[in-house]
Amino acid sequence: MAPTRVAAKDAPLVVGDRAFRSRLIVGTGKYPDNATMVAAHAASGAEVVTVAVRRVDLDRSKEEGILHHIDPEKYCLLANTAGCYTGDEAIRYARLAREAGFNEFIKLEVIGDRETLLPDVEELVRAAKVLVAEGFQVMAYTNEDLITALKLEAAGCAAVMPLASPIGSGLGLLNPFAIRTIKRRLSVPVIVDAGVGTASDACVTMEQGVDGILMNTAIAEARQPVEMAHAMRLAVDAGRRAYLAGRMPRREVAVPSSPTAGMLD
Amino acid sequence: MTGNTIHVVVNGESRELPGNLTLLQLLDHFGLDPRTVVVELNREIVRRPVLAGTTVSHGDTVELVHFVGGG
């Protein structure tokens, strides 16, 4: 696939000490098979992929871990603390992830509710402070609440990642106003994480001016994940360009596009 | 426990293992590559360079984790 032209005035996405050309971060979960995942990653143009930390299955020890399919030289691995329900548990997972030896990045999740998978923001902020003090570059998954986002930034997070809608819901961007507000008020990158369902969701999300999007299910559970990965790449790029280009004002009345003068009698 | 064997909880399951086993040998016992597995012994991470010098004792709890697919 030919590389997409980077928008003329666009800067790279800088998170902590790393700069990325792609503003799309993709997951590695729930793909029908590893070959599809690898092809989807390539089609997405992503430079960062998320991974989870779990016990090795000792009775199926020949089963390959995800690193047999992802080249850590080619992709920046972003380990998550998915499935953690307390700050201490998330801190434990983050330390294990760092010990794997790839980088200091951690996608910090502290889940507060099993039905909605919404974050426990109190524990999230507490865990973020501990991990930042330990030298982690924390990218914090949070809700679309400005106050929490500000606290995460003050805690030293490298990026704040508010949700578009609940994890795996595919409901799209439910609160564009809140996302714009967070973006306007924070200095660190704002990367929308979770809830994007299809390409138009990604495009609208990027049009809010956020720095990037992280998604997994929208690609992995598409009928054709590789096609959807490509669509997401184009949508993120289109949304970014539209944001940089600056949209026309919304008007409650029609304004003709063709001259009103010069009409025939 | 008989003779030179010990019981160790590995990834939540009690396992009978040979005595005087180092963590590096434990990984080998399960056919695991130390380059892709992170080891926790009694809730403390054991860094790779010291796996070969750390012995597992009867009653220890070991966690062996790696990266899997996730979002």
Short mmCIF file of N, CA, C and O in Angstrom, two decimals, chain A residues 27-84:
data_model
loop_
_atom_site.label_atom_id
_atom_site.label_comp_id
_atom_site.label_asym_id
_atom_site.label_seq_id
_atom_site.Cartn_x
_atom_site.Cartn_y
_atom_site.Cartn_z
N GLY A 27 -5.02 -2.52 18.79
CA GLY A 27 -4.88 -3.62 19.74
C GLY A 27 -4.50 -4.92 19.05
O GLY A 27 -4.39 -4.99 17.82
N THR A 28 -4.30 -5.93 19.87
CA THR A 28 -3.91 -7.24 19.36
C THR A 28 -4.87 -8.34 19.82
O THR A 28 -4.60 -9.52 19.64
N GLY A 29 -5.99 -7.94 20.42
CA GLY A 29 -6.92 -8.93 20.96
C GLY A 29 -8.05 -9.24 20.00
O GLY A 29 -8.37 -8.45 19.11
N LYS A 30 -8.63 -10.42 20.18
CA LYS A 30 -9.90 -10.81 19.55
C LYS A 30 -9.87 -10.99 18.04
O LYS A 30 -10.92 -11.05 17.40
N TYR A 31 -8.70 -11.08 17.43
CA TYR A 31 -8.64 -11.34 15.98
C TYR A 31 -8.99 -12.80 15.71
O TYR A 31 -8.71 -13.68 16.54
N PRO A 32 -9.58 -13.08 14.54
CA PRO A 32 -9.91 -14.48 14.23
C PRO A 32 -8.67 -15.37 14.18
O PRO A 32 -8.75 -16.55 14.53
N ASP A 33 -7.54 -14.84 13.74
CA ASP A 33 -6.29 -15.61 13.74
C ASP A 33 -5.12 -14.63 13.65
O ASP A 33 -5.30 -13.45 13.36
N ASN A 34 -3.93 -15.13 13.91
CA ASN A 34 -2.76 -14.26 13.96
C ASN A 34 -2.38 -13.66 12.61
O ASN A 34 -1.92 -12.53 12.53
N ALA A 35 -2.58 -14.43 11.54
CA ALA A 35 -2.24 -13.91 10.21
C ALA A 35 -3.11 -12.69 9.88
O ALA A 35 -2.63 -11.70 9.31
N THR A 36 -4.39 -12.77 10.25
CA THR A 36 -5.29 -11.64 10.01
C THR A 36 -4.85 -10.43 10.83
O THR A 36 -4.84 -9.30 10.33
N MET A 37 -4.44 -10.69 12.06
CA MET A 37 -3.97 -9.60 12.92
C MET A 37 -2.75 -8.91 12.30
O MET A 37 -2.70 -7.67 12.23
N VAL A 38 -1.80 -9.70 11.86
CA VAL A 38 -0.57 -9.14 11.29
C VAL A 38 -0.90 -8.30 10.05
O VAL A 38 -0.40 -7.18 9.89
N ALA A 39 -1.79 -8.82 9.20
CA ALA A 39 -2.17 -8.08 7.99
C ALA A 39 -2.95 -6.82 8.34
O ALA A 39 -2.78 -5.76 7.71
N ALA A 40 -3.78 -6.91 9.36
CA ALA A 40 -4.56 -5.73 9.78
C ALA A 40 -3.64 -4.65 10.35
O ALA A 40 -3.83 -3.46 10.07
N HIS A 41 -2.66 -5.07 11.11
CA HIS A 41 -1.71 -4.08 11.65
C HIS A 41 -1.01 -3.35 10.52
O HIS A 41 -0.89 -2.12 10.55
N ALA A 42 -0.58 -4.10 9.53
CA ALA A 42 0.11 -3.48 8.39
C ALA A 42 -0.83 -2.51 7.67
O ALA A 42 -0.43 -1.39 7.33
N ALA A 43 -2.07 -2.92 7.47
CA ALA A 43 -3.04 -2.08 6.75
C ALA A 43 -3.38 -0.82 7.55
O ALA A 43 -3.73 0.21 6.98
N SER A 44 -3.31 -0.90 8.87
CA SER A 44 -3.68 0.24 9.71
C SER A 44 -2.62 1.34 9.70
O SER A 44 -2.91 2.49 10.01
N GLY A 45 -1.38 0.97 9.33
CA GLY A 45 -0.30 1.95 9.38
C GLY A 45 0.14 2.29 10.80
O GLY A 45 0.97 3.17 11.00
N ALA A 46 -0.39 1.59 11.79
CA ALA A 46 -0.08 1.90 13.19
C ALA A 46 1.39 1.60 13.49
O ALA A 46 1.98 0.69 12.91
N GLU A 47 1.93 2.39 14.40
CA GLU A 47 3.30 2.16 14.86
C GLU A 47 3.32 1.66 16.30
O GLU A 47 4.35 1.21 16.79
N VAL A 48 2.18 1.79 16.97
CA VAL A 48 2.07 1.35 18.35
C VAL A 48 0.96 0.30 18.42
O VAL A 48 -0.12 0.52 17.87
N VAL A 49 1.25 -0.83 19.08
CA VAL A 49 0.21 -1.85 19.28
C VAL A 49 0.14 -2.21 20.76
O VAL A 49 1.17 -2.26 21.44
N THR A 50 -1.07 -2.43 21.23
CA THR A 50 -1.24 -2.77 22.64
C THR A 50 -1.18 -4.27 22.85
O THR A 50 -1.54 -5.05 21.97
N VAL A 51 -0.71 -4.65 24.02
CA VAL A 51 -0.68 -6.07 24.42
C VAL A 51 -1.12 -6.16 25.89
O VAL A 51 -1.07 -5.17 26.61
N ALA A 52 -1.54 -7.35 26.28
CA ALA A 52 -1.96 -7.58 27.66
C ALA A 52 -0.96 -8.52 28.34
O ALA A 52 -0.21 -9.24 27.67
N VAL A 53 -0.94 -8.50 29.66
CA VAL A 53 -0.06 -9.36 30.46
C VAL A 53 -0.93 -10.44 31.11
O VAL A 53 -1.89 -10.13 31.81
N ARG A 54 -0.60 -11.69 30.82
CA ARG A 54 -1.38 -12.79 31.41
C ARG A 54 -0.47 -13.95 31.76
O ARG A 54 0.65 -14.05 31.25
N ARG A 55 -0.98 -14.85 32.60
CA ARG A 55 -0.26 -16.06 32.93
C ARG A 55 0.00 -16.89 31.67
O ARG A 55 -0.87 -17.00 30.80
N VAL A 56 1.18 -17.49 31.63
CA VAL A 56 1.48 -18.49 30.61
C VAL A 56 0.61 -19.71 30.90
O VAL A 56 0.41 -20.07 32.07
N ASP A 57 0.05 -20.32 29.88
CA ASP A 57 -0.71 -21.56 30.05
C ASP A 57 0.28 -22.72 30.10
O ASP A 57 0.81 -23.14 29.08
N LEU A 58 0.52 -23.24 31.29
CA LEU A 58 1.59 -24.24 31.46
C LEU A 58 1.28 -25.57 30.81
O LEU A 58 2.18 -26.33 30.46
N ASP A 59 0.00 -25.87 30.67
CA ASP A 59 -0.35 -27.16 30.07
C ASP A 59 -0.35 -27.11 28.55
O ASP A 59 -0.48 -28.12 27.89
N ARG A 60 -0.23 -25.91 28.03
CA ARG A 60 -0.13 -25.77 26.57
C ARG A 60 1.06 -24.86 26.30
O ARG A 60 0.97 -23.86 25.61
N SER A 61 2.20 -25.26 26.87
CA SER A 61 3.35 -24.37 26.86
C SER A 61 3.92 -24.13 25.47
O SER A 61 4.66 -23.19 25.25
N LYS A 62 3.54 -24.98 24.52
CA LYS A 62 4.02 -24.74 23.16
C LYS A 62 3.20 -23.66 22.46
O LYS A 62 3.54 -23.20 21.40
N GLU A 63 2.08 -23.31 23.09
CA GLU A 63 1.26 -22.24 22.53
C GLU A 63 2.07 -20.96 22.50
O GLU A 63 2.71 -20.59 23.47
N GLU A 64 2.05 -20.30 21.38
CA GLU A 64 2.93 -19.15 21.21
C GLU A 64 2.34 -17.89 21.82
O GLU A 64 1.16 -17.63 21.71
N GLY A 65 3.18 -17.13 22.47
CA GLY A 65 2.77 -15.81 22.94
C GLY A 65 2.65 -14.86 21.76
O GLY A 65 3.04 -15.19 20.64
N ILE A 66 2.15 -13.67 22.04
CA ILE A 66 1.89 -12.71 20.96
C ILE A 66 3.19 -12.24 20.30
O ILE A 66 3.20 -11.83 19.14
N LEU A 67 4.30 -12.33 21.04
CA LEU A 67 5.57 -11.86 20.47
C LEU A 67 6.08 -12.73 19.33
O LEU A 67 7.00 -12.33 18.61
N HIS A 68 5.49 -13.90 19.16
CA HIS A 68 5.85 -14.71 18.00
C HIS A 68 5.24 -14.13 16.72
O HIS A 68 5.57 -14.55 15.62
N HIS A 69 4.32 -13.20 16.88
CA HIS A 69 3.62 -12.66 15.72
C HIS A 69 3.84 -11.16 15.53
O HIS A 69 3.48 -10.61 14.50
N ILE A 70 4.39 -10.51 16.54
CA ILE A 70 4.61 -9.06 16.44
C ILE A 70 6.09 -8.80 16.63
O ILE A 70 6.68 -9.24 17.61
N ASP A 71 6.67 -8.06 15.70
CA ASP A 71 8.09 -7.74 15.77
C ASP A 71 8.27 -6.48 16.62
O ASP A 71 7.88 -5.39 16.19
N PRO A 72 8.86 -6.61 17.79
CA PRO A 72 9.03 -5.43 18.66
C PRO A 72 10.00 -4.40 18.08
O PRO A 72 10.06 -3.28 18.57
N GLU A 73 10.72 -4.79 17.04
CA GLU A 73 11.57 -3.82 16.35
C GLU A 73 10.73 -2.93 15.43
O GLU A 73 11.08 -1.78 15.15
N LYS A 74 9.63 -3.50 14.98
CA LYS A 74 8.78 -2.81 14.00
C LYS A 74 7.66 -2.01 14.68
O LYS A 74 7.28 -0.94 14.21
N TYR A 75 7.16 -2.55 15.78
CA TYR A 75 6.06 -1.89 16.49
C TYR A 75 6.49 -1.55 17.91
O TYR A 75 7.17 -2.33 18.56
N CYS A 76 6.05 -0.37 18.36
CA CYS A 76 6.25 -0.01 19.76
C CYS A 76 5.17 -0.73 20.56
O CYS A 76 3.97 -0.53 20.31
N LEU A 77 5.57 -1.58 21.49
CA LEU A 77 4.61 -2.34 22.28
C LEU A 77 4.10 -1.49 23.44
O LEU A 77 4.89 -0.92 24.19
N LEU A 78 2.80 -1.41 23.55
CA LEU A 78 2.17 -0.68 24.65
C LEU A 78 1.39 -1.69 25.49
O LEU A 78 0.30 -2.11 25.12
N ALA A 79 2.00 -2.11 26.60
CA ALA A 79 1.34 -3.08 27.47
C ALA A 79 0.24 -2.40 28.26
O ALA A 79 0.35 -1.24 28.64
N ASN A 80 -0.84 -3.13 28.50
CA ASN A 80 -1.94 -2.56 29.27
C ASN A 80 -2.10 -3.25 30.62
O ASN A 80 -1.45 -4.27 30.89
N THR A 81 -2.93 -2.66 31.45
CA THR A 81 -3.27 -3.28 32.74
C THR A 81 -4.74 -3.68 32.72
O THR A 81 -5.43 -3.62 33.74
N ALA A 82 -5.21 -4.07 31.55
CA ALA A 82 -6.62 -4.46 31.39
C ALA A 82 -6.96 -5.58 32.37
O ALA A 82 -6.14 -6.45 32.63
N GLY A 83 -8.16 -5.51 32.89
CA GLY A 83 -8.62 -6.56 33.80
C GLY A 83 -8.28 -6.28 35.25
O GLY A 83 -8.65 -7.06 36.13
N CYS A 84 -7.57 -5.18 35.52
CA CYS A 84 -7.22 -4.85 36.89
C CYS A 84 -8.30 -3.98 37.52
O CYS A 84 -8.74 -3.00 36.93
#
